[in-house]
Coordinates of C-alpha atoms in Angstrom, one line a residue:
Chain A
X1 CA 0.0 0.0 0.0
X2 CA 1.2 3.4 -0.8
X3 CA 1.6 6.3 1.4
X4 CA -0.5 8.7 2.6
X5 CA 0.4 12.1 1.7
X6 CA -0.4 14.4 4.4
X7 CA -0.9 18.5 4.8
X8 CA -0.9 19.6 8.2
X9 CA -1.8 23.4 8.9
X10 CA -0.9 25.5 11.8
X11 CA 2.5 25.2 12.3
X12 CA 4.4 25.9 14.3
X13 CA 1.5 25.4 16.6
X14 CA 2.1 22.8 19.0
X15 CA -0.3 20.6 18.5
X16 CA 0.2 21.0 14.7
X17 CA 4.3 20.4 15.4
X18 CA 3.3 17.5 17.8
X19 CA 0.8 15.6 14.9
X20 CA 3.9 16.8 12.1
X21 CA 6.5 14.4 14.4
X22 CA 4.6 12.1 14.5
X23 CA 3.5 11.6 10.7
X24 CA 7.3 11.8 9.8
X25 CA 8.4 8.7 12.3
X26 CA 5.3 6.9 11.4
X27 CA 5.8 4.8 7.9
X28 CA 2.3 4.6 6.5
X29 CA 2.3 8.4 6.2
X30 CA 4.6 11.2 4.0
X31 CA 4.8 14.5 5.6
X32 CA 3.8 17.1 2.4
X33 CA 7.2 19.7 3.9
X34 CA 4.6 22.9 3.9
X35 CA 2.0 24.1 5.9
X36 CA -0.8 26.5 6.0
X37 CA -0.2 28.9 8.9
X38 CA -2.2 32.3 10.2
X39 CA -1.1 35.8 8.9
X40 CA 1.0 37.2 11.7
X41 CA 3.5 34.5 11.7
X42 CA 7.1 35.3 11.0
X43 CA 9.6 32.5 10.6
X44 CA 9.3 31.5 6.9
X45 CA 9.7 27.8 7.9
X46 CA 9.6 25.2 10.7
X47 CA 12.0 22.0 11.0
X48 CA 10.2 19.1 11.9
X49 CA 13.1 16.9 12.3
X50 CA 14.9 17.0 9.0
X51 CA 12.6 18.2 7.0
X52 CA 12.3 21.8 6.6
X53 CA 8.5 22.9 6.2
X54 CA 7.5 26.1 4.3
X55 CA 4.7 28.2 6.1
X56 CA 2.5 29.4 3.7
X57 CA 0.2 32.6 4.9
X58 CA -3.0 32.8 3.3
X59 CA -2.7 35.1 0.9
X60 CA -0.4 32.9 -1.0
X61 CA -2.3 29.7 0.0
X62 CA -3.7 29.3 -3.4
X63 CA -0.6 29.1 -5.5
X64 CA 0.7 26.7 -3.0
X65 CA -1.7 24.4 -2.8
X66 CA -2.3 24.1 -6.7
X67 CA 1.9 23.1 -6.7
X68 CA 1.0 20.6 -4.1
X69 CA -1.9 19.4 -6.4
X70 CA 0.7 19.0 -9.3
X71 CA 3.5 17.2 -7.1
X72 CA 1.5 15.0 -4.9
X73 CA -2.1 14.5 -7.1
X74 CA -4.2 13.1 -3.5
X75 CA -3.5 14.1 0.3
X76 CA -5.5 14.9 3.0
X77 CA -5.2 18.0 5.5
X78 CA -5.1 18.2 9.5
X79 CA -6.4 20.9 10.7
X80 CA -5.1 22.2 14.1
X81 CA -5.1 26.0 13.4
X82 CA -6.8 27.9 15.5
X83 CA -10.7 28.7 16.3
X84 CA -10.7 32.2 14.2
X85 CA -9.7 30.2 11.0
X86 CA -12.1 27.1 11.4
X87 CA -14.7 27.7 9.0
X88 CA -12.5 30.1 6.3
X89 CA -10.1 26.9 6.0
X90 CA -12.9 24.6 5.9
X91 CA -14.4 26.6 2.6
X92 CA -10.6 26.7 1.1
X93 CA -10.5 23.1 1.6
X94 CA -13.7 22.1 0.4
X95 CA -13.6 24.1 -2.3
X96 CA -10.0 23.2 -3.9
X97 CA -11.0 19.5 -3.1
X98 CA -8.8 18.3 -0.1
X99 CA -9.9 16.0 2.4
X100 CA -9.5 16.8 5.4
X101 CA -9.2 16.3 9.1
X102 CA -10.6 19.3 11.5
X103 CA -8.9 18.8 14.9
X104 CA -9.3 22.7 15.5
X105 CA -12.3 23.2 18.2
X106 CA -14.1 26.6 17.8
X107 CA -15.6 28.6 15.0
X108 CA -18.8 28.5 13.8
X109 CA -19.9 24.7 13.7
X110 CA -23.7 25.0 12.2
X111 CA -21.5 26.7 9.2
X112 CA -18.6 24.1 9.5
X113 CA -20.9 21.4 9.0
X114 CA -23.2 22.9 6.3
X115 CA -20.3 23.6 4.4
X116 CA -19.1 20.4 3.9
X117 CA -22.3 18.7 3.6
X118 CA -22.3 21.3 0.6
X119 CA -19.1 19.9 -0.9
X120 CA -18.4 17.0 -2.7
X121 CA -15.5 15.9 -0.3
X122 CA -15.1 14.0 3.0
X123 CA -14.1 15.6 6.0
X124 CA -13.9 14.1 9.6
X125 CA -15.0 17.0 12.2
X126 CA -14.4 15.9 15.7
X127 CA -13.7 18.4 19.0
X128 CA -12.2 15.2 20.8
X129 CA -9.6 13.4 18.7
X130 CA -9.0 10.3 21.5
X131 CA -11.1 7.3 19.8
X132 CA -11.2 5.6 23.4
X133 CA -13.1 8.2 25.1
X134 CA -15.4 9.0 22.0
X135 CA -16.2 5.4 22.3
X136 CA -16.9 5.6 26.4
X137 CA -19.2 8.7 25.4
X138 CA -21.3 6.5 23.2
X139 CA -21.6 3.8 25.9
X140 CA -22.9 6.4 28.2
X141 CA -25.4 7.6 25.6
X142 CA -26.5 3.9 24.6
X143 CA -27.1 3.4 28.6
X144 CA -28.7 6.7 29.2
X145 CA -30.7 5.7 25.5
X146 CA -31.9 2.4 26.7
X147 CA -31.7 2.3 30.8
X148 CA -33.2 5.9 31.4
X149 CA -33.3 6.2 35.5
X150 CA -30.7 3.3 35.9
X151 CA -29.2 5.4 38.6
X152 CA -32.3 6.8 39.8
X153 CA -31.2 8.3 43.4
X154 CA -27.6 8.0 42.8
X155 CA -25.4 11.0 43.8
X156 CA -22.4 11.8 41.4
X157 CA -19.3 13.7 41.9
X158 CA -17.0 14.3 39.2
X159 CA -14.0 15.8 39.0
X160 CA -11.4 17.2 36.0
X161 CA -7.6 17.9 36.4
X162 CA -6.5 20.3 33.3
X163 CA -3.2 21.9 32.8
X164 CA -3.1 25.3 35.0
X165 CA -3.8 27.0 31.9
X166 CA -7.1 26.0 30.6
X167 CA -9.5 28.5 32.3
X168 CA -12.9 26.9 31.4
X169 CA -14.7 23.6 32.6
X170 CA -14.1 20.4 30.5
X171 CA -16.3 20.1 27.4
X172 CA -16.1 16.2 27.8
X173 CA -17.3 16.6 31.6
X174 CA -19.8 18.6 30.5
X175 CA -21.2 16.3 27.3
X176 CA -21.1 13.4 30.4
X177 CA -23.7 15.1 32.8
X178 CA -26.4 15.1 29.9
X179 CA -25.4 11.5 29.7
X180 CA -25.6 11.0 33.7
X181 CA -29.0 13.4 33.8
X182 CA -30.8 10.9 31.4
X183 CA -29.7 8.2 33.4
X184 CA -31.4 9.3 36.5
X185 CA -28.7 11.5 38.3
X186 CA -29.4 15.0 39.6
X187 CA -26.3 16.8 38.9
X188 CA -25.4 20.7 37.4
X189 CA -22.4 21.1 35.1
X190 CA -21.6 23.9 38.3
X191 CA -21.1 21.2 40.0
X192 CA -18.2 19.6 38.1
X193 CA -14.9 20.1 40.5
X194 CA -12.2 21.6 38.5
X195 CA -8.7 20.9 39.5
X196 CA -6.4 23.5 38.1
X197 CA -3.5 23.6 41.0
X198 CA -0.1 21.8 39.6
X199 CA 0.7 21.3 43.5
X200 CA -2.8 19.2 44.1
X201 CA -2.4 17.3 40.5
X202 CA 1.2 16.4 41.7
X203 CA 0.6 15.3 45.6
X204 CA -3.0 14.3 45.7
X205 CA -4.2 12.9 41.6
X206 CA 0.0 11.9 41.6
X207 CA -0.2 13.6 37.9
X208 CA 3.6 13.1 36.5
X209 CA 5.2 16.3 36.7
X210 CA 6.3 16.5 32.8
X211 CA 2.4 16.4 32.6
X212 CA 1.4 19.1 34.7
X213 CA 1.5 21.2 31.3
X214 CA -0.6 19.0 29.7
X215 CA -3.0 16.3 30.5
X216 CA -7.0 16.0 31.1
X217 CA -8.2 13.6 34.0
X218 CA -11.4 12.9 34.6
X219 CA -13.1 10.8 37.5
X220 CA -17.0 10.3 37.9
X221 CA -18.2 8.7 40.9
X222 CA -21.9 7.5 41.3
X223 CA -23.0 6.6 45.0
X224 CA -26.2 4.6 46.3
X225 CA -28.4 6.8 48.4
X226 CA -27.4 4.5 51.2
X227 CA -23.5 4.1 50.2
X228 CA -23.5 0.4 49.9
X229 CA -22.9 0.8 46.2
X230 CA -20.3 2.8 43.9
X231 CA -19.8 3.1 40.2
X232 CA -17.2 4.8 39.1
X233 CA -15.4 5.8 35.7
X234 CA -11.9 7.4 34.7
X235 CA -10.3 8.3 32.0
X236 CA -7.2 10.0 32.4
X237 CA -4.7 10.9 29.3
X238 CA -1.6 12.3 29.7
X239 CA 0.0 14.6 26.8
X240 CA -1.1 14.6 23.6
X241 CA -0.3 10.7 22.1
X242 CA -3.9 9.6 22.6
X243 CA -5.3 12.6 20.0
X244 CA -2.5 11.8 17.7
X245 CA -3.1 8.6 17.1
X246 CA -7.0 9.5 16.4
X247 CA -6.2 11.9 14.2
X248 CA -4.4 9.3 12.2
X249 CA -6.7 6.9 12.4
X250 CA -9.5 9.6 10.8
X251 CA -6.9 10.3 7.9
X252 CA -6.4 6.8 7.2
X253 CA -10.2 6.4 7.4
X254 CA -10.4 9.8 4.9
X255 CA -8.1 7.6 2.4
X256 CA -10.7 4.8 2.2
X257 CA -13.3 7.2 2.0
X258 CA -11.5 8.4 -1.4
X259 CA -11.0 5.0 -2.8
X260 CA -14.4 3.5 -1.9
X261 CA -17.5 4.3 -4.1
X262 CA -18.5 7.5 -2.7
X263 CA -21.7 7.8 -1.0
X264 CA -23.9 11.0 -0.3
X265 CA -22.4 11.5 3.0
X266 CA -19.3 13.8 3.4
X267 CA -19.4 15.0 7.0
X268 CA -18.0 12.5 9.5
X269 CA -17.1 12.4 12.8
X270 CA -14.7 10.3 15.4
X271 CA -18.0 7.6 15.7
X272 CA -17.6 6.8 12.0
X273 CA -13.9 6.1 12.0
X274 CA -14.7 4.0 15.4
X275 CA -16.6 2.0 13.3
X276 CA -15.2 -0.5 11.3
X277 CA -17.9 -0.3 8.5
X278 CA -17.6 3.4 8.4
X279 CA -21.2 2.8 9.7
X280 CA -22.7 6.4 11.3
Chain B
X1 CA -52.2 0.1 43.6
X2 CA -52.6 -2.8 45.5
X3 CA -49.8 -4.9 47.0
X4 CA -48.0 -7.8 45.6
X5 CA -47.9 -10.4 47.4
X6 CA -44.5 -12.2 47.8
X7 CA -43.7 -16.0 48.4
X8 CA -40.4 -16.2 49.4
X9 CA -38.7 -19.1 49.3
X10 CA -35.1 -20.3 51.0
X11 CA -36.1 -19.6 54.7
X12 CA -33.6 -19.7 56.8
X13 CA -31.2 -18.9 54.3
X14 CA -29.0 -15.5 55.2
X15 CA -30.4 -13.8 51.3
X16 CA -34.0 -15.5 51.6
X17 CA -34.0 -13.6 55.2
X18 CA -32.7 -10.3 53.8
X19 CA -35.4 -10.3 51.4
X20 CA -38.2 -11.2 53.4
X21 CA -36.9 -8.6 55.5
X22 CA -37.2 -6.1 52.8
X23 CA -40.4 -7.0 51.5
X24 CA -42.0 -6.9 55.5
X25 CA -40.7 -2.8 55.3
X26 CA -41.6 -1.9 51.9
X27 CA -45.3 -0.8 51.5
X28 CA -45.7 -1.8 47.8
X29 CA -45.6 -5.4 48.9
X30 CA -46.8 -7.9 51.1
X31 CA -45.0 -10.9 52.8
X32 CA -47.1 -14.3 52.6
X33 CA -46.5 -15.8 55.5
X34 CA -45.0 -19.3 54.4
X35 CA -41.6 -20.3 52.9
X36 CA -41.1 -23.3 50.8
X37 CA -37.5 -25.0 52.0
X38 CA -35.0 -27.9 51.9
X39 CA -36.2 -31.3 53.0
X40 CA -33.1 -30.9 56.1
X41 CA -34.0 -27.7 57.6
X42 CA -35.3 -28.7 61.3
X43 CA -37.1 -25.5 62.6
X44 CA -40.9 -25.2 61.4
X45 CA -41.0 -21.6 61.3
X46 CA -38.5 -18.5 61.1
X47 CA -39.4 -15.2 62.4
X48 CA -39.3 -11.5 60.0
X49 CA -39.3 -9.0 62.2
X50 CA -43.0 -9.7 64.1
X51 CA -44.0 -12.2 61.5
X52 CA -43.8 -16.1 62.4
X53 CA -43.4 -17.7 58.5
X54 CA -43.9 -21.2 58.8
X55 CA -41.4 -23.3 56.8
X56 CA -42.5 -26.1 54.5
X57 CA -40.7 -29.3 53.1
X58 CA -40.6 -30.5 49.8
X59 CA -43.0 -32.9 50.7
X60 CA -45.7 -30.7 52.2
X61 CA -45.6 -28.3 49.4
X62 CA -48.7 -28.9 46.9
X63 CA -51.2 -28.6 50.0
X64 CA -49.4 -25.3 51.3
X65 CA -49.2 -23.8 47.7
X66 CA -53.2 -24.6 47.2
X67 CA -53.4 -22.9 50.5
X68 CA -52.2 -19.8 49.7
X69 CA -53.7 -19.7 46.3
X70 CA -56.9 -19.7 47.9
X71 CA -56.0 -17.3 50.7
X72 CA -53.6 -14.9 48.0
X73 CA -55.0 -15.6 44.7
X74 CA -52.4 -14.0 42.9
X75 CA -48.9 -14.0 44.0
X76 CA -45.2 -14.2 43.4
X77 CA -42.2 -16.6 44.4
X78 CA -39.1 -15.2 45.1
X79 CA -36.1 -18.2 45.0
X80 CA -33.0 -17.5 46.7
X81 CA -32.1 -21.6 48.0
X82 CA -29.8 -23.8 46.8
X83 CA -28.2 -24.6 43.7
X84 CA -29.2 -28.7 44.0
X85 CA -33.1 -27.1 44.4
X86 CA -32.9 -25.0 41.2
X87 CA -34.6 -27.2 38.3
X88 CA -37.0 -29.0 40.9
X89 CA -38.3 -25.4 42.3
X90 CA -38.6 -23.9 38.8
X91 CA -40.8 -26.8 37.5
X92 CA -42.5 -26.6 40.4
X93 CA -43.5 -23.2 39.7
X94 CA -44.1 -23.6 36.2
X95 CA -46.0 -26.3 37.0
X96 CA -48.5 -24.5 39.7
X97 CA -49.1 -21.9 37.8
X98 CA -46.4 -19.2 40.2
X99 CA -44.5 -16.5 38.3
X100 CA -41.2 -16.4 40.0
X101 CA -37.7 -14.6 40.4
X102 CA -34.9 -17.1 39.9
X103 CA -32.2 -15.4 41.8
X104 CA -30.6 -19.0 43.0
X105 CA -27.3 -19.6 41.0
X106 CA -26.7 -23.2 39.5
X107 CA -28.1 -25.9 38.5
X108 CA -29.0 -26.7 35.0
X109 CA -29.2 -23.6 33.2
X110 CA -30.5 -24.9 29.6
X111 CA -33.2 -26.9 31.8
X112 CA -34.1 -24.0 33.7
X113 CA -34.8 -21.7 30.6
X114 CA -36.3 -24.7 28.6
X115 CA -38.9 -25.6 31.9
X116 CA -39.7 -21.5 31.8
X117 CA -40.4 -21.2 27.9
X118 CA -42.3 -24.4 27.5
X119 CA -44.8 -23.3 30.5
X120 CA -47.1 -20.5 30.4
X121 CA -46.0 -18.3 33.0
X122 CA -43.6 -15.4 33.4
X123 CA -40.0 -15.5 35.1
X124 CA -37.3 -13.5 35.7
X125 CA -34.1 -15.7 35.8
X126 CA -30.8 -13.8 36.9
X127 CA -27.7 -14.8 38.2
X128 CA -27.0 -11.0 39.0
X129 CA -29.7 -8.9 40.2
X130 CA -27.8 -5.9 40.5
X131 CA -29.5 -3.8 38.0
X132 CA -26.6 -1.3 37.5
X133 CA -24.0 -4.0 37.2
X134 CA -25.8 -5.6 34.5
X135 CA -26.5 -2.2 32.9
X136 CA -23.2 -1.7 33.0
X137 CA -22.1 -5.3 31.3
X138 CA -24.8 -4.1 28.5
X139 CA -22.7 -0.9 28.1
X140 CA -19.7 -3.0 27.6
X141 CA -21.6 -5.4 25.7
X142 CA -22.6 -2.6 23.3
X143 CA -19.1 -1.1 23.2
X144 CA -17.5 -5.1 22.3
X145 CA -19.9 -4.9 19.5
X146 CA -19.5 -1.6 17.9
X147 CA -15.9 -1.2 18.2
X148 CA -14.3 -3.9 17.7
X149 CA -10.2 -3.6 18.7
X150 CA -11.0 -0.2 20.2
X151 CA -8.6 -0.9 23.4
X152 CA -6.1 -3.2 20.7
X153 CA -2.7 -2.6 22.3
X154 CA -4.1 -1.7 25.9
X155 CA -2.8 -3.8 28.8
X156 CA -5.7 -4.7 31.4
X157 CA -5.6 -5.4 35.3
X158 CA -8.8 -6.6 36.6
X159 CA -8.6 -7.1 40.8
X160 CA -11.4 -8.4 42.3
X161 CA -12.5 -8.3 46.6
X162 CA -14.7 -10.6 47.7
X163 CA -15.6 -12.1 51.2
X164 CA -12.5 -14.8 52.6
X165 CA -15.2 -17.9 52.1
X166 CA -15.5 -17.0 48.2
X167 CA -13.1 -19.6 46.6
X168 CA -13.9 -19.1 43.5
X169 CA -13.0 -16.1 41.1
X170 CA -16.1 -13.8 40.3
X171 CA -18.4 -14.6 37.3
X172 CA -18.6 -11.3 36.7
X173 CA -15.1 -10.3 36.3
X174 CA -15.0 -13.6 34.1
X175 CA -18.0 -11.9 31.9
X176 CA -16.3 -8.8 31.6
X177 CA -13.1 -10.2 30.2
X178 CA -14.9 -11.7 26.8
X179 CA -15.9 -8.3 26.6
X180 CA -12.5 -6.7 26.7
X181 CA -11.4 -9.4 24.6
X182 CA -13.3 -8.1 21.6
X183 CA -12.3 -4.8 22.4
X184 CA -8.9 -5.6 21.6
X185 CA -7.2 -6.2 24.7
X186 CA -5.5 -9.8 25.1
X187 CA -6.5 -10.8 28.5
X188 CA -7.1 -14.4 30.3
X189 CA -9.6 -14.8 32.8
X190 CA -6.9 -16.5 34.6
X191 CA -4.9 -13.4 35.0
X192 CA -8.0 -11.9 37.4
X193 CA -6.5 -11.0 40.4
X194 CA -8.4 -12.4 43.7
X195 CA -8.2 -10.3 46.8
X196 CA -9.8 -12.5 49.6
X197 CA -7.5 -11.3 52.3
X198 CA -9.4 -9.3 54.8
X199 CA -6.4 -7.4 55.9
X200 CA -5.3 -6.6 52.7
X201 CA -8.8 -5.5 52.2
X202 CA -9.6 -3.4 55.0
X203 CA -6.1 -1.5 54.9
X204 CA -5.7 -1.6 51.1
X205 CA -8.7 -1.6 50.0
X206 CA -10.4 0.4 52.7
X207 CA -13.9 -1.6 52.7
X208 CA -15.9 -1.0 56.0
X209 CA -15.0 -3.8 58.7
X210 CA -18.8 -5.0 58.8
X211 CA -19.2 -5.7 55.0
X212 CA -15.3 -7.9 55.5
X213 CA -17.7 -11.1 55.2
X214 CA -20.0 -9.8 52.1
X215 CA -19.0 -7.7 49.6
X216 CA -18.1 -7.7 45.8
X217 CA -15.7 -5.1 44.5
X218 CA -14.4 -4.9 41.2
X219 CA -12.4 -2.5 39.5
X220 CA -10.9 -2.6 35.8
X221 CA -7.7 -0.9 34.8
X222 CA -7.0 -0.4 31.1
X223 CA -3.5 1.1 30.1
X224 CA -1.8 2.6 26.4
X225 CA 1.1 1.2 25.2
X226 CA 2.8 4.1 26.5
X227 CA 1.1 4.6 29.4
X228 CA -0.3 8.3 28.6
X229 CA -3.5 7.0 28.4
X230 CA -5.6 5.3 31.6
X231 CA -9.8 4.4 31.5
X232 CA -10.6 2.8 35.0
X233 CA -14.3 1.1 35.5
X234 CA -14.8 -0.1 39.1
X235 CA -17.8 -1.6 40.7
X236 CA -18.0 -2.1 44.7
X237 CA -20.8 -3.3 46.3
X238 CA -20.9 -3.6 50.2
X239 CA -23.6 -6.3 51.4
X240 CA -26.9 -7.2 49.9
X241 CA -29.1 -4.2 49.1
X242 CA -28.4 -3.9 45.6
X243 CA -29.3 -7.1 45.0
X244 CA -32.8 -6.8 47.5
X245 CA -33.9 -3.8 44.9
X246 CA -33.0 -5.4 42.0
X247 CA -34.8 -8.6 43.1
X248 CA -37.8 -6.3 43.8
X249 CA -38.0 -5.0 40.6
X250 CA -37.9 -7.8 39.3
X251 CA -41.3 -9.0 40.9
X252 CA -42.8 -5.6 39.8
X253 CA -41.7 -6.3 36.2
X254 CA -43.3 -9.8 36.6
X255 CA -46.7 -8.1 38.2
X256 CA -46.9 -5.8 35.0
X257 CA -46.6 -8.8 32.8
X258 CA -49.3 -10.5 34.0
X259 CA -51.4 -7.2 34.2
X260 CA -50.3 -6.6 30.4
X261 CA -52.1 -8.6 27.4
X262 CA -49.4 -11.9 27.5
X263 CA -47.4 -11.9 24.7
X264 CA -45.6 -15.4 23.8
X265 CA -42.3 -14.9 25.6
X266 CA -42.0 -16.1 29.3
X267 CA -38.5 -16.1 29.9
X268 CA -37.1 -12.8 31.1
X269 CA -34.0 -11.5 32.6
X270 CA -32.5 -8.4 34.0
X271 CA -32.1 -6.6 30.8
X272 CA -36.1 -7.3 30.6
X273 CA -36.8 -5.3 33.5
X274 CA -33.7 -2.6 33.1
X275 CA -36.0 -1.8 29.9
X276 CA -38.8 0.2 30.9
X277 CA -41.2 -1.2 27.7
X278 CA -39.8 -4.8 29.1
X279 CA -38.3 -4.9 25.4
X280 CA -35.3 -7.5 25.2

């Protein structure tokens, strides 16, 4: 099997230089050596390892990507740009025909998702890149689909260690109290504990310290009224290796996309590359 | 509403007591006053809170059953006894006409389910009662089904707690492990770890000194290849009240059915009454 040429935008973003590493140590994919960047970025290029990668700003996004066309005929983008381009790159790629991967949370996502449905190429759209907790969430929402009240009476706590950084509540905490709600669990997303203090992660969740920068825990407990039962659920990911692998797994489920007989559908998301059907 | 009226059967019996115990307090239902029990048991009657329930041998049991039908009219069994009393009690139900909870474990299982659908009245058979454990195994159930290899490369712990006289390894964990299986994960049930140490339990473990001698904790570790990534599922139940409401569920479930127009199917189980249409 051939490689799979790959176009990933945002460098030197770190999540974009991050997903760049790993496509160049990783043998089923070629790393395309340029990149789609915002307009006030300086350095003309960015190594990723030994390969020198060309930052392209948009006005000259065009001409690049037609030369790209001509050298490389099919690839498919990763997005991990940043919220304020979401929906102009989405447009750019639909319209010049590139499939492509938006890891980039933000923007307008009624218009991201029209646009593509528009189009007439594939794209996988997905806020949350980590396959194994996409697949949790829709265990939660088959149980709160077919057990409503299972945990009628139940209290819940949940908790969330981010990196110090992230100011706002977790969106996956969040998405899981709906889940937790149907199921029969009186709980406000208010109540979701955030834990943002590097000396608690280290000395009380025993977060590695080279993670303290970067990681999402998550812990939701579920106690019987009279305490003689506990559920509880954890998913805790450390750096960034979980989303990259997603990632690749939605490009490599883009590049069956392309050779399979296309159907109507062009907007995917994370539960259609969990599939193995490409099922939705 | 008016009650239901419970036969429970397995007097003296330590879960056959906590039941009748439970049904005796709860409002929705009432207590018949007999218990059918094993032909060795030497006491004639065994007291529930200020109720004397007079204990009958296999051999009296056709006259006390007419009894009660006269007295009750409509009623259900509840059979928590012994393993060796499984297939005789079920026929015997079957036969007289009883919708019953099976919540006894062994026996002949194929018999069991073959006596229930060949008669033409309803049961619940479960060797887990715990609604929210088996809602849980569902989830997993679902997840095994629908993606396929989505743990592949994860390493697995499973530890189990359980009271000292428990020798063998909990069916439950078992279950769960052809689960993980198809998600991937390469696992024997072999490799379950069995804590039965009550030390080890109450200072490691930290489970309350009275529930030492009945308890059933589980928890489920899954880890990347890389160890960035952790999902943790744990399940600890202290003593018997999850199973008590589950079992009672199970007789309202069994009090709708025979309210409802009877369809052909007379064999339920847990998932039965987890779905509030009693779909399967």
């Amino acid at each position: 099997m051939k490689n799979t040429f790959v176009l990933i935008n945002g460098l030197p973003g770190n999540v974009a230089a991050t997903m760049a590493r790993a496509v160049v140590s990783d043998p089923r994919f070629q790393l395309i050596p340029v990149s789609l960047t915002g307009p006030d970025i300086r350095e003309p290029s960015f190594q990723v390892g030994e390969i020198p990668v060309t930052l392209i700003k948009p006005d000259d996004r065009k001409t690049a990507v037609s030369k790209i066309r001509q050298q490389f005929s099919d690839f498919i983008a990763i997005d991990y740009t940043h919220p304020s381009a979401v929906n102009d790159n989405a447009r750019f790629y639909v319209q010049h025909h590139i499939p492509f991967v938006m890891g980039t949370t933000g923007g307008d996502r009624n218009a991201l998702e029209s646009d593509v449905s528009r189009g007439n190429i594939p794209a996988v759209i997905a806020p949350n890149m980590a396959k194994q907790i996409v697949g949790f969430q829709a265990m939660m929402a088959f149980a709160a689909d077919q057990f409503p009240n299972l945990f009628a009476g139940y209290s819940l706590e949940i908790k969330e260690s981010h990196q110090q950084e992230k100011a706002d509540t977790s969106g996956t905490a969040k998405a899981m109290v709906g889940y937790f709600n149907r199921l029969g669990v009186d709980f406000k997303p208010e109540q979701i504990q955030q834990i943002r203090d590097p000396e608690v992660q280290q000395t009380q969740w025993h977060i590695p310290e080279q993670y303290l920068s970067g990681h999402g825990w998550h812990t939701y407990t579920l106690t019987a009224p009279d305490g003689t039962a506990v559920f509880e659920f954890k998913h805790n990911i450390n750096g960034r290796q979980i989303y990259v692998e997603g990632t690749l797994d939605a490009v490599l489920f883009l590049q069956k996309q392309m050779t399979a007989p296309m159907g109507s559908k062009r907007l995917f998301t994370m539960m259609d590359v969990l599939h193995p059907q490409g099922e939705s």
